[in-house]
Amino acid sequence: MKRLHRTATAAALALPVVAAGTASALPAPLPVTAPAAPGSVARAETPQLPRPTGPYAVGRHSLHLTDHSRPDPWVPEAGARELMVTLYYPARAGTGTPARYATTEEIRLLIESQNLDATVPPETLSATGVHSRVNARPSEGGSHPLVVLSPGFTVSRFTLTALAEDLASRGYVVAALDHAYESAGAAFPGGRTLTCVACDKLRETEDYGVATTVRAQDVSFLLDRLTGSSPAWRYAHLIDKKRIGMAGHSLGGASAGSAMAGDSRVRAGINMDGSFHGSVPPEGLDGRPFMMLGTEVLHHPGGEDDSWDTAWERLDGWKRWLTLAGSDHFTFTDAPLLAEEFGLPTPELSGERSIDLTRAYAGAFFDQHLRGIPRSLLDGPTAADPEVRFNNP
């Protein structure tokens, strides 16, 4: 099978990921093409994520969940399956305390895997400016749709912070997940930072469909704990149980298909540049809406990743297949913007533009399908967004 290559952005700010395509194994780390001199950094200032576009301030709360009904699939001897969740929600302005992008240890493990510790200081990257506030008081009035976010394989939930904050500012509750032992480093209670044991396990089997099934089970458990009779989160009343969607990047995007196939509570889904690994069943998704948002180089109709052609045929409800010119695999995350901040190589599509487009189209999709607000942005190409191609194979 063909091996897919990532751009320098992916190499610079993320571990080797099962990229959007039919890669038969985890790609080896790629060197950056223009590294800074040893001991130097391209930029000393703290990076900043773009401000969210919605009317709400954004609250943030971390939640540790343990599913005692099943052992961890990657490390059974560790005991029950664990998740770390960051919940973002519409909040009252001026309440709460400033949040941090990620822990220094999480970032250290990420950049060391790419031999970038002489170029990107973990203390600086982990302090990236965000716009959510920890334990802010929720805004008054009504419940909100819930959107679950699942990151790419080997990277953590913090890579989707810009999208999560924007959705919350627009009136959504967002639950961003870290799936235990599936990232370079994810902080868990007890001073533990869990690393990617699943990477070695999947190198042996190459069966990434197993991982999408595991993540679908994680999402169902999460929904049980957020919407059940004894919810695990004190602000669970903010969630409208009948309006739940999911989006993910790479393996997380494939897992959106698996989650929808296995749990009817997930009403709408987005795959951002992930190979589907069979996650959309032949019988479809019971007419529920789904959007495929990917790179033009791999994910045009008839492209190298033929799982997108197969999924498109199987999707039996409202659907869109969008690709972005000048993008790469990590365009749909925070990575391009942060790579620019440190002077690292980036794709043609700028980091700011990448975030703007991802926020706009994901937000429009969930507005239309979870809130019943028609969004003309999804009807076809616009002069304002020439990078976006609507594919109708």
CSV table of C-alpha atoms in Angstrom, one decimal:
chain,number,residue,atom,x,y,z
A,1,MET,CA,0.0,0.0,0.0
A,2,LYS,CA,1.1,3.6,-0.6
A,3,ARG,CA,2.8,5.5,2.2
A,4,LEU,CA,1.5,9.0,2.6
A,5,HIS,CA,3.8,11.9,3.4
A,6,ARG,CA,3.2,14.8,5.8
A,7,THR,CA,4.3,18.3,5.3
A,8,ALA,CA,6.9,20.1,7.4
A,9,THR,CA,4.1,21.5,9.6
A,10,ALA,CA,3.1,18.1,10.7
A,11,ALA,CA,6.7,17.2,11.3
A,12,ALA,CA,7.2,20.3,13.3
A,13,LEU,CA,4.4,20.4,15.7
A,14,ALA,CA,2.9,16.9,15.8
A,15,LEU,CA,4.0,13.3,16.2
A,16,PRO,CA,3.9,11.0,13.3
A,17,VAL,CA,0.2,10.5,12.7
A,18,VAL,CA,-1.8,8.0,10.6
A,19,ALA,CA,-2.4,10.7,8.0
A,20,ALA,CA,-5.5,11.1,5.9
A,21,GLY,CA,-5.0,8.2,3.5
A,22,THR,CA,-4.2,4.5,3.2
A,23,ALA,CA,-0.9,4.5,5.0
A,24,SER,CA,0.0,0.9,5.9
A,25,ALA,CA,2.0,1.9,9.0
A,26,LEU,CA,2.8,4.9,11.1
A,27,PRO,CA,5.1,7.2,9.1
A,28,ALA,CA,8.5,7.9,10.4
A,29,PRO,CA,9.2,11.3,11.8
A,30,LEU,CA,10.1,13.9,9.2
A,31,PRO,CA,12.8,16.5,9.8
A,32,VAL,CA,11.9,20.1,9.4
A,33,THR,CA,13.4,21.5,6.2
A,34,ALA,CA,14.8,24.7,7.7
A,35,PRO,CA,15.5,24.2,11.4
A,36,ALA,CA,16.8,27.0,13.6
A,37,ALA,CA,20.4,26.8,14.8
A,38,PRO,CA,20.9,24.8,17.9
A,39,GLY,CA,20.1,26.6,21.1
A,40,SER,CA,18.1,29.3,19.2
A,41,VAL,CA,14.4,29.9,18.7
A,42,ALA,CA,12.7,31.8,15.9
A,43,ARG,CA,10.5,33.7,18.2
A,44,ALA,CA,10.6,34.4,22.0
A,45,GLU,CA,7.1,35.9,22.4
A,46,THR,CA,4.3,33.8,23.6
A,47,PRO,CA,2.0,32.7,20.7
A,48,GLN,CA,-1.7,33.6,20.7
A,49,LEU,CA,-4.6,31.8,19.3
A,50,PRO,CA,-7.1,33.9,17.4
A,51,ARG,CA,-10.0,35.4,19.3
A,52,PRO,CA,-13.3,33.4,19.1
A,53,THR,CA,-15.9,34.9,16.8
A,54,GLY,CA,-19.1,34.3,18.8
A,55,PRO,CA,-20.8,36.6,21.3
A,56,TYR,CA,-20.2,34.5,24.4
A,57,ALA,CA,-17.2,34.4,26.7
A,58,VAL,CA,-15.8,30.9,27.0
A,59,GLY,CA,-15.6,28.8,30.2
A,60,ARG,CA,-13.4,25.8,30.6
A,61,HIS,CA,-13.4,22.8,32.9
A,62,SER,CA,-11.3,19.6,33.0
A,63,LEU,CA,-12.9,16.3,33.8
A,64,HIS,CA,-11.4,12.9,34.4
A,65,LEU,CA,-13.6,9.9,33.6
A,66,THR,CA,-13.1,6.2,34.2
A,67,ASP,CA,-15.1,3.5,32.5
A,68,HIS,CA,-15.0,0.6,34.9
A,69,SER,CA,-17.0,-1.6,32.5
A,70,ARG,CA,-14.0,-2.2,30.2
A,71,PRO,CA,-10.3,-2.5,30.6
A,72,ASP,CA,-8.0,-0.2,28.6
A,73,PRO,CA,-7.6,-1.8,25.2
A,74,TRP,CA,-3.9,-0.8,24.9
A,75,VAL,CA,-2.7,-1.4,28.4
A,76,PRO,CA,-5.1,-4.0,30.0
A,77,GLU,CA,-2.9,-4.4,33.1
A,78,ALA,CA,-3.5,-0.7,33.8
A,79,GLY,CA,-7.1,-1.3,34.7
A,80,ALA,CA,-10.2,0.5,33.5
A,81,ARG,CA,-10.4,2.7,30.4
A,82,GLU,CA,-9.8,6.4,31.2
A,83,LEU,CA,-10.5,9.6,29.5
A,84,MET,CA,-9.5,13.2,30.0
A,85,VAL,CA,-12.1,15.8,28.8
A,86,THR,CA,-11.9,19.5,28.5
A,87,LEU,CA,-15.3,21.1,28.5
A,88,TYR,CA,-15.8,24.5,26.9
A,89,TYR,CA,-19.1,26.3,27.3
A,90,PRO,CA,-20.8,29.7,27.0
A,91,ALA,CA,-19.8,31.7,30.0
A,92,ARG,CA,-20.2,35.0,31.8
A,93,ALA,CA,-17.6,37.5,30.9
A,94,GLY,CA,-15.0,38.3,33.5
A,95,THR,CA,-15.5,35.2,35.6
A,96,GLY,CA,-13.0,32.3,36.1
A,97,THR,CA,-9.3,32.3,35.8
A,98,PRO,CA,-7.1,32.3,32.7
A,99,ALA,CA,-6.6,28.8,31.2
A,100,ARG,CA,-3.3,27.4,29.9
A,101,TYR,CA,-2.9,25.8,26.4
A,102,ALA,CA,-1.3,22.6,27.7
A,103,THR,CA,1.1,21.4,30.4
A,104,THR,CA,4.8,21.9,29.7
A,105,GLU,CA,5.3,18.1,30.0
A,106,GLU,CA,2.7,17.4,27.3
A,107,ILE,CA,4.4,19.8,25.0
A,108,ARG,CA,7.9,18.6,25.9
A,109,LEU,CA,7.0,15.0,24.8
A,110,LEU,CA,5.4,16.3,21.6
A,111,ILE,CA,8.4,18.4,20.5
A,112,GLU,CA,11.1,15.9,21.7
A,113,SER,CA,9.5,13.3,19.4
A,114,GLN,CA,10.4,15.5,16.5
A,115,ASN,CA,13.9,16.6,17.7
A,116,LEU,CA,12.7,20.1,18.0
A,117,ASP,CA,13.6,20.8,21.6
A,118,ALA,CA,16.5,23.1,20.4
A,119,THR,CA,14.0,25.1,18.2
A,120,VAL,CA,10.7,25.2,20.1
A,121,PRO,CA,10.9,25.8,23.9
A,122,PRO,CA,8.1,23.8,25.6
A,123,GLU,CA,7.6,26.5,28.2
A,124,THR,CA,6.8,29.0,25.5
A,125,LEU,CA,4.5,26.7,23.4
A,126,SER,CA,2.6,25.4,26.4
A,127,ALA,CA,1.9,29.0,27.5
A,128,THR,CA,0.2,29.8,24.1
A,129,GLY,CA,-2.5,32.4,24.8
A,130,VAL,CA,-6.0,31.1,24.8
A,131,HIS,CA,-9.4,32.8,25.3
A,132,SER,CA,-11.1,30.4,27.7
A,133,ARG,CA,-11.2,30.8,31.5
A,134,VAL,CA,-11.2,27.9,34.0
A,135,ASN,CA,-14.3,27.4,36.0
A,136,ALA,CA,-16.0,30.5,34.6
A,137,ARG,CA,-19.7,30.8,35.6
A,138,PRO,CA,-22.0,29.6,32.7
A,139,SER,CA,-24.1,32.1,30.8
A,140,GLU,CA,-27.7,32.5,31.8
A,141,GLY,CA,-30.6,31.0,29.9
A,142,GLY,CA,-31.3,27.7,28.1
A,143,SER,CA,-29.4,24.7,27.1
A,144,HIS,CA,-26.9,24.3,24.2
A,145,PRO,CA,-26.0,21.7,21.7
A,146,LEU,CA,-23.1,19.5,22.5
A,147,VAL,CA,-20.2,18.9,20.1
A,148,VAL,CA,-17.6,16.2,20.9
A,149,LEU,CA,-14.1,16.8,19.5
A,150,SER,CA,-11.6,13.9,19.0
A,151,PRO,CA,-8.0,14.6,18.0
A,152,GLY,CA,-5.7,12.9,15.6
A,153,PHE,CA,-3.8,9.8,16.6
A,154,THR,CA,-0.7,10.6,18.6
A,155,VAL,CA,-1.7,14.2,19.3
A,156,SER,CA,-3.8,15.6,22.1
A,157,ARG,CA,-7.0,17.4,22.5
A,158,PHE,CA,-5.3,20.8,22.9
A,159,THR,CA,-4.5,20.8,19.2
A,160,LEU,CA,-8.2,21.6,18.6
A,161,THR,CA,-8.4,24.5,21.0
A,162,ALA,CA,-9.0,27.2,18.5
A,163,LEU,CA,-12.0,25.3,17.1
A,164,ALA,CA,-13.3,24.4,20.5
A,165,GLU,CA,-13.2,27.9,21.8
A,166,ASP,CA,-14.9,29.3,18.8
A,167,LEU,CA,-17.8,26.8,18.9
A,168,ALA,CA,-18.3,27.6,22.6
A,169,SER,CA,-18.3,31.3,21.9
A,170,ARG,CA,-21.1,30.6,19.3
A,171,GLY,CA,-23.3,28.9,21.9
A,172,TYR,CA,-22.2,25.2,22.0
A,173,VAL,CA,-20.9,23.1,24.8
A,174,VAL,CA,-17.8,21.3,23.5
A,175,ALA,CA,-16.2,18.2,25.0
A,176,ALA,CA,-12.6,17.7,23.7
A,177,LEU,CA,-11.3,14.2,24.5
A,178,ASP,CA,-7.9,12.7,25.2
A,179,HIS,CA,-8.1,8.9,24.8
A,180,ALA,CA,-5.7,7.2,27.1
A,181,TYR,CA,-2.4,5.9,25.7
A,182,GLU,CA,-3.2,7.3,22.2
A,183,SER,CA,-1.1,10.5,22.2
A,184,ALA,CA,2.5,11.5,22.7
A,185,GLY,CA,1.6,12.8,26.1
A,186,ALA,CA,-1.6,13.5,27.9
A,187,ALA,CA,-1.8,14.6,31.5
A,188,PHE,CA,-4.0,12.5,33.8
A,189,PRO,CA,-4.6,12.8,37.6
A,190,GLY,CA,-2.0,11.6,40.0
A,191,GLY,CA,0.9,13.4,38.2
A,192,ARG,CA,0.7,10.9,35.3
A,193,THR,CA,1.4,11.8,31.7
A,194,LEU,CA,0.3,8.9,29.6
A,195,THR,CA,2.2,8.2,26.4
A,196,CYS,CA,1.3,6.5,23.1
A,197,VAL,CA,1.4,2.8,23.9
A,198,ALA,CA,-1.2,2.3,21.1
A,199,CYS,CA,1.3,3.5,18.6
A,200,ASP,CA,3.4,0.4,19.1
A,201,LYS,CA,0.3,-1.9,19.2
A,202,LEU,CA,-1.0,-0.5,15.9
A,203,ARG,CA,2.4,-0.8,14.2
A,204,GLU,CA,2.1,-4.5,14.7
A,205,THR,CA,-1.5,-4.9,13.4
A,206,GLU,CA,-2.1,-2.0,11.1
A,207,ASP,CA,-5.8,-2.3,12.0
A,208,TYR,CA,-6.7,1.3,12.7
A,209,GLY,CA,-10.4,0.3,12.5
A,210,VAL,CA,-9.9,-1.1,15.9
A,211,ALA,CA,-8.9,2.3,17.2
A,212,THR,CA,-12.0,4.0,15.7
A,213,THR,CA,-14.2,1.4,17.4
A,214,VAL,CA,-12.4,2.1,20.7
A,215,ARG,CA,-13.0,5.8,20.3
A,216,ALA,CA,-16.6,5.3,19.5
A,217,GLN,CA,-17.0,3.4,22.7
A,218,ASP,CA,-15.2,6.2,24.5
A,219,VAL,CA,-17.7,8.7,23.1
A,220,SER,CA,-20.8,6.6,24.1
A,221,PHE,CA,-19.4,6.4,27.6
A,222,LEU,CA,-18.8,10.1,27.6
A,223,LEU,CA,-22.4,10.8,26.6
A,224,ASP,CA,-23.6,8.5,29.3
A,225,ARG,CA,-21.6,10.5,31.9
A,226,LEU,CA,-22.7,13.9,30.6
A,227,THR,CA,-26.3,13.3,29.9
A,228,GLY,CA,-27.3,10.4,32.3
A,229,SER,CA,-29.3,10.7,35.5
A,230,SER,CA,-26.2,11.4,37.6
A,231,PRO,CA,-24.0,13.5,35.3
A,232,ALA,CA,-20.3,13.8,36.1
A,233,TRP,CA,-20.1,17.5,35.3
A,234,ARG,CA,-21.7,20.1,37.5
A,235,TYR,CA,-22.9,22.2,34.6
A,236,ALA,CA,-24.4,19.3,32.6
A,237,HIS,CA,-27.7,21.1,32.6
A,238,LEU,CA,-26.2,23.3,29.9
A,239,ILE,CA,-26.4,20.3,27.5
A,240,ASP,CA,-29.3,19.7,25.2
A,241,LYS,CA,-29.4,15.9,25.1
A,242,LYS,CA,-31.2,15.8,21.8
A,243,ARG,CA,-28.7,18.0,19.9
A,244,ILE,CA,-25.3,16.2,19.9
A,245,GLY,CA,-22.7,16.2,17.2
A,246,MET,CA,-19.1,15.2,16.7
A,247,ALA,CA,-16.1,16.3,14.8
A,248,GLY,CA,-12.6,15.0,14.7
A,249,HIS,CA,-9.2,15.4,13.0
A,250,SER,CA,-7.5,12.4,11.3
A,251,LEU,CA,-8.3,9.3,13.3
A,252,GLY,CA,-10.7,11.4,15.3
A,253,GLY,CA,-12.6,12.3,12.2
A,254,ALA,CA,-12.9,8.6,11.2
A,255,SER,CA,-14.1,8.0,14.8
A,256,ALA,CA,-17.0,10.4,14.2
A,257,GLY,CA,-18.3,8.0,11.6
A,258,SER,CA,-17.8,5.0,14.1
A,259,ALA,CA,-19.5,6.9,16.9
A,260,MET,CA,-22.5,7.8,14.7
A,261,ALA,CA,-22.8,4.2,13.5
A,262,GLY,CA,-22.8,2.9,17.0
A,263,ASP,CA,-24.8,5.6,18.9
A,264,SER,CA,-27.9,7.2,17.6
A,265,ARG,CA,-27.5,10.1,20.1
A,266,VAL,CA,-24.8,11.6,17.8
A,267,ARG,CA,-26.9,13.4,15.3
A,268,ALA,CA,-24.3,15.0,13.0
A,269,GLY,CA,-20.6,14.5,12.2
A,270,ILE,CA,-17.5,15.9,10.5
A,271,ASN,CA,-14.4,14.1,9.4
A,272,MET,CA,-11.5,16.5,9.1
A,273,ASP,CA,-8.9,14.9,6.9
A,274,GLY,CA,-9.0,11.4,8.3
A,275,SER,CA,-8.9,8.1,6.4
A,276,PHE,CA,-12.2,6.4,7.3
A,277,HIS,CA,-10.9,2.9,8.0
A,278,GLY,CA,-14.4,1.5,7.3
A,279,SER,CA,-16.0,3.6,10.0
A,280,VAL,CA,-19.1,4.4,7.8
A,281,PRO,CA,-21.0,1.1,7.4
A,282,PRO,CA,-22.5,-0.1,4.1
A,283,GLU,CA,-26.0,0.7,5.3
A,284,GLY,CA,-25.1,4.3,6.0
A,285,LEU,CA,-25.9,6.5,9.1
A,286,ASP,CA,-29.7,6.4,9.1
A,287,GLY,CA,-29.9,9.6,7.1
A,288,ARG,CA,-28.0,11.7,9.6
A,289,PRO,CA,-25.9,14.6,8.1
A,290,PHE,CA,-22.1,14.3,7.6
A,291,MET,CA,-19.4,16.5,6.2
A,292,MET,CA,-16.0,15.6,4.9
A,293,LEU,CA,-13.5,18.4,5.1
A,294,GLY,CA,-10.1,17.6,3.8
A,295,THR,CA,-6.9,18.4,1.8
A,296,GLU,CA,-7.2,18.9,-1.9
A,297,VAL,CA,-4.0,16.9,-2.6
A,298,LEU,CA,-5.3,13.7,-1.1
A,299,HIS,CA,-9.0,14.0,-0.7
A,300,HIS,CA,-10.4,15.0,-4.0
A,301,PRO,CA,-12.7,12.5,-5.6
A,302,GLY,CA,-10.7,9.7,-7.0
A,303,GLY,CA,-7.7,10.7,-4.9
A,304,GLU,CA,-5.1,8.6,-3.1
A,305,ASP,CA,-7.3,8.0,-0.1
A,306,ASP,CA,-10.1,6.0,-1.7
A,307,SER,CA,-11.8,5.5,1.7
A,308,TRP,CA,-13.4,9.0,1.0
A,309,ASP,CA,-15.0,7.8,-2.2
A,310,THR,CA,-16.3,4.7,-0.4
A,311,ALA,CA,-17.7,6.7,2.5
A,312,TRP,CA,-19.3,9.2,0.2
A,313,GLU,CA,-21.3,6.5,-1.5
A,314,ARG,CA,-22.4,5.1,1.8
A,315,LEU,CA,-23.5,8.3,3.4
A,316,ASP,CA,-27.3,8.3,3.1
A,317,GLY,CA,-28.3,11.8,4.5
A,318,TRP,CA,-27.4,15.4,3.9
A,319,LYS,CA,-23.7,15.4,3.0
A,320,ARG,CA,-20.9,17.7,1.8
A,321,TRP,CA,-17.4,16.9,0.5
A,322,LEU,CA,-15.2,20.0,0.8
A,323,THR,CA,-11.5,20.3,0.2
A,324,LEU,CA,-9.1,23.2,0.8
A,325,ALA,CA,-6.5,24.3,-1.7
A,326,GLY,CA,-3.0,24.9,-0.2
A,327,SER,CA,-3.8,22.9,2.9
A,328,ASP,CA,-2.0,20.0,4.6
A,329,HIS,CA,-3.0,17.3,7.0
A,330,PHE,CA,-2.8,19.6,10.1
A,331,THR,CA,-4.6,22.6,8.5
A,332,PHE,CA,-7.7,21.8,10.6
A,333,THR,CA,-5.8,22.1,13.9
A,334,ASP,CA,-3.8,24.8,15.7
A,335,ALA,CA,-0.5,23.5,14.2
A,336,PRO,CA,0.0,25.8,11.2
A,337,LEU,CA,-0.5,28.9,13.2
A,338,LEU,CA,1.9,27.8,15.9
A,339,ALA,CA,4.4,26.7,13.3
A,340,GLU,CA,4.4,30.2,11.8
A,341,GLU,CA,5.0,31.7,15.3
A,342,PHE,CA,8.2,29.7,15.6
A,343,GLY,CA,9.4,30.3,12.0
A,344,LEU,CA,8.9,26.7,11.0
A,345,PRO,CA,7.9,25.6,7.5
A,346,THR,CA,4.2,25.8,6.8
A,347,PRO,CA,1.8,24.9,3.9
A,348,GLU,CA,0.6,27.5,1.4
A,349,LEU,CA,-2.6,28.2,3.3
A,350,SER,CA,-1.7,30.4,6.3
A,351,GLY,CA,-2.3,29.4,9.8
A,352,GLU,CA,-4.8,32.2,10.4
A,353,ARG,CA,-6.7,31.4,7.3
A,354,SER,CA,-6.7,27.7,8.2
A,355,ILE,CA,-8.3,28.5,11.5
A,356,ASP,CA,-10.8,30.9,10.0
A,357,LEU,CA,-12.0,28.4,7.4
A,358,THR,CA,-12.2,25.5,9.8
A,359,ARG,CA,-14.2,27.5,12.3
A,360,ALA,CA,-16.5,28.9,9.6
A,361,TYR,CA,-17.4,25.7,7.9
A,362,ALA,CA,-17.6,23.5,11.0
A,363,GLY,CA,-19.7,26.2,12.8
A,364,ALA,CA,-22.0,26.5,9.8
A,365,PHE,CA,-22.5,22.7,9.7
A,366,PHE,CA,-23.4,22.4,13.3
A,367,ASP,CA,-25.6,25.6,13.2
A,368,GLN,CA,-27.6,24.1,10.4
A,369,HIS,CA,-27.9,20.5,11.7
A,370,LEU,CA,-28.0,20.9,15.5
A,371,ARG,CA,-29.6,24.4,15.8
A,372,GLY,CA,-31.8,24.4,12.7
A,373,ILE,CA,-30.3,27.6,11.3
A,374,PRO,CA,-29.8,27.4,7.6
A,375,ARG,CA,-26.3,28.5,6.5
A,376,SER,CA,-25.8,29.5,2.9
A,377,LEU,CA,-22.1,29.0,3.3
A,378,LEU,CA,-22.8,25.3,2.9
A,379,ASP,CA,-24.8,25.7,-0.4
A,380,GLY,CA,-21.8,26.1,-2.7
A,381,PRO,CA,-18.6,28.0,-3.6
A,382,THR,CA,-18.3,31.6,-2.6
A,383,ALA,CA,-16.0,34.4,-3.9
A,384,ALA,CA,-15.0,35.1,-0.3
A,385,ASP,CA,-13.6,31.6,0.2
A,386,PRO,CA,-11.8,30.7,-3.1
A,387,GLU,CA,-9.7,28.0,-1.3
A,388,VAL,CA,-12.8,25.9,-0.6
A,389,ARG,CA,-13.9,23.4,-3.3
A,390,PHE,CA,-17.3,21.7,-3.2
A,391,ASN,CA,-16.9,18.2,-4.6
A,392,ASN,CA,-20.0,16.5,-5.9
A,393,PRO,CA,-18.9,13.2,-7.3
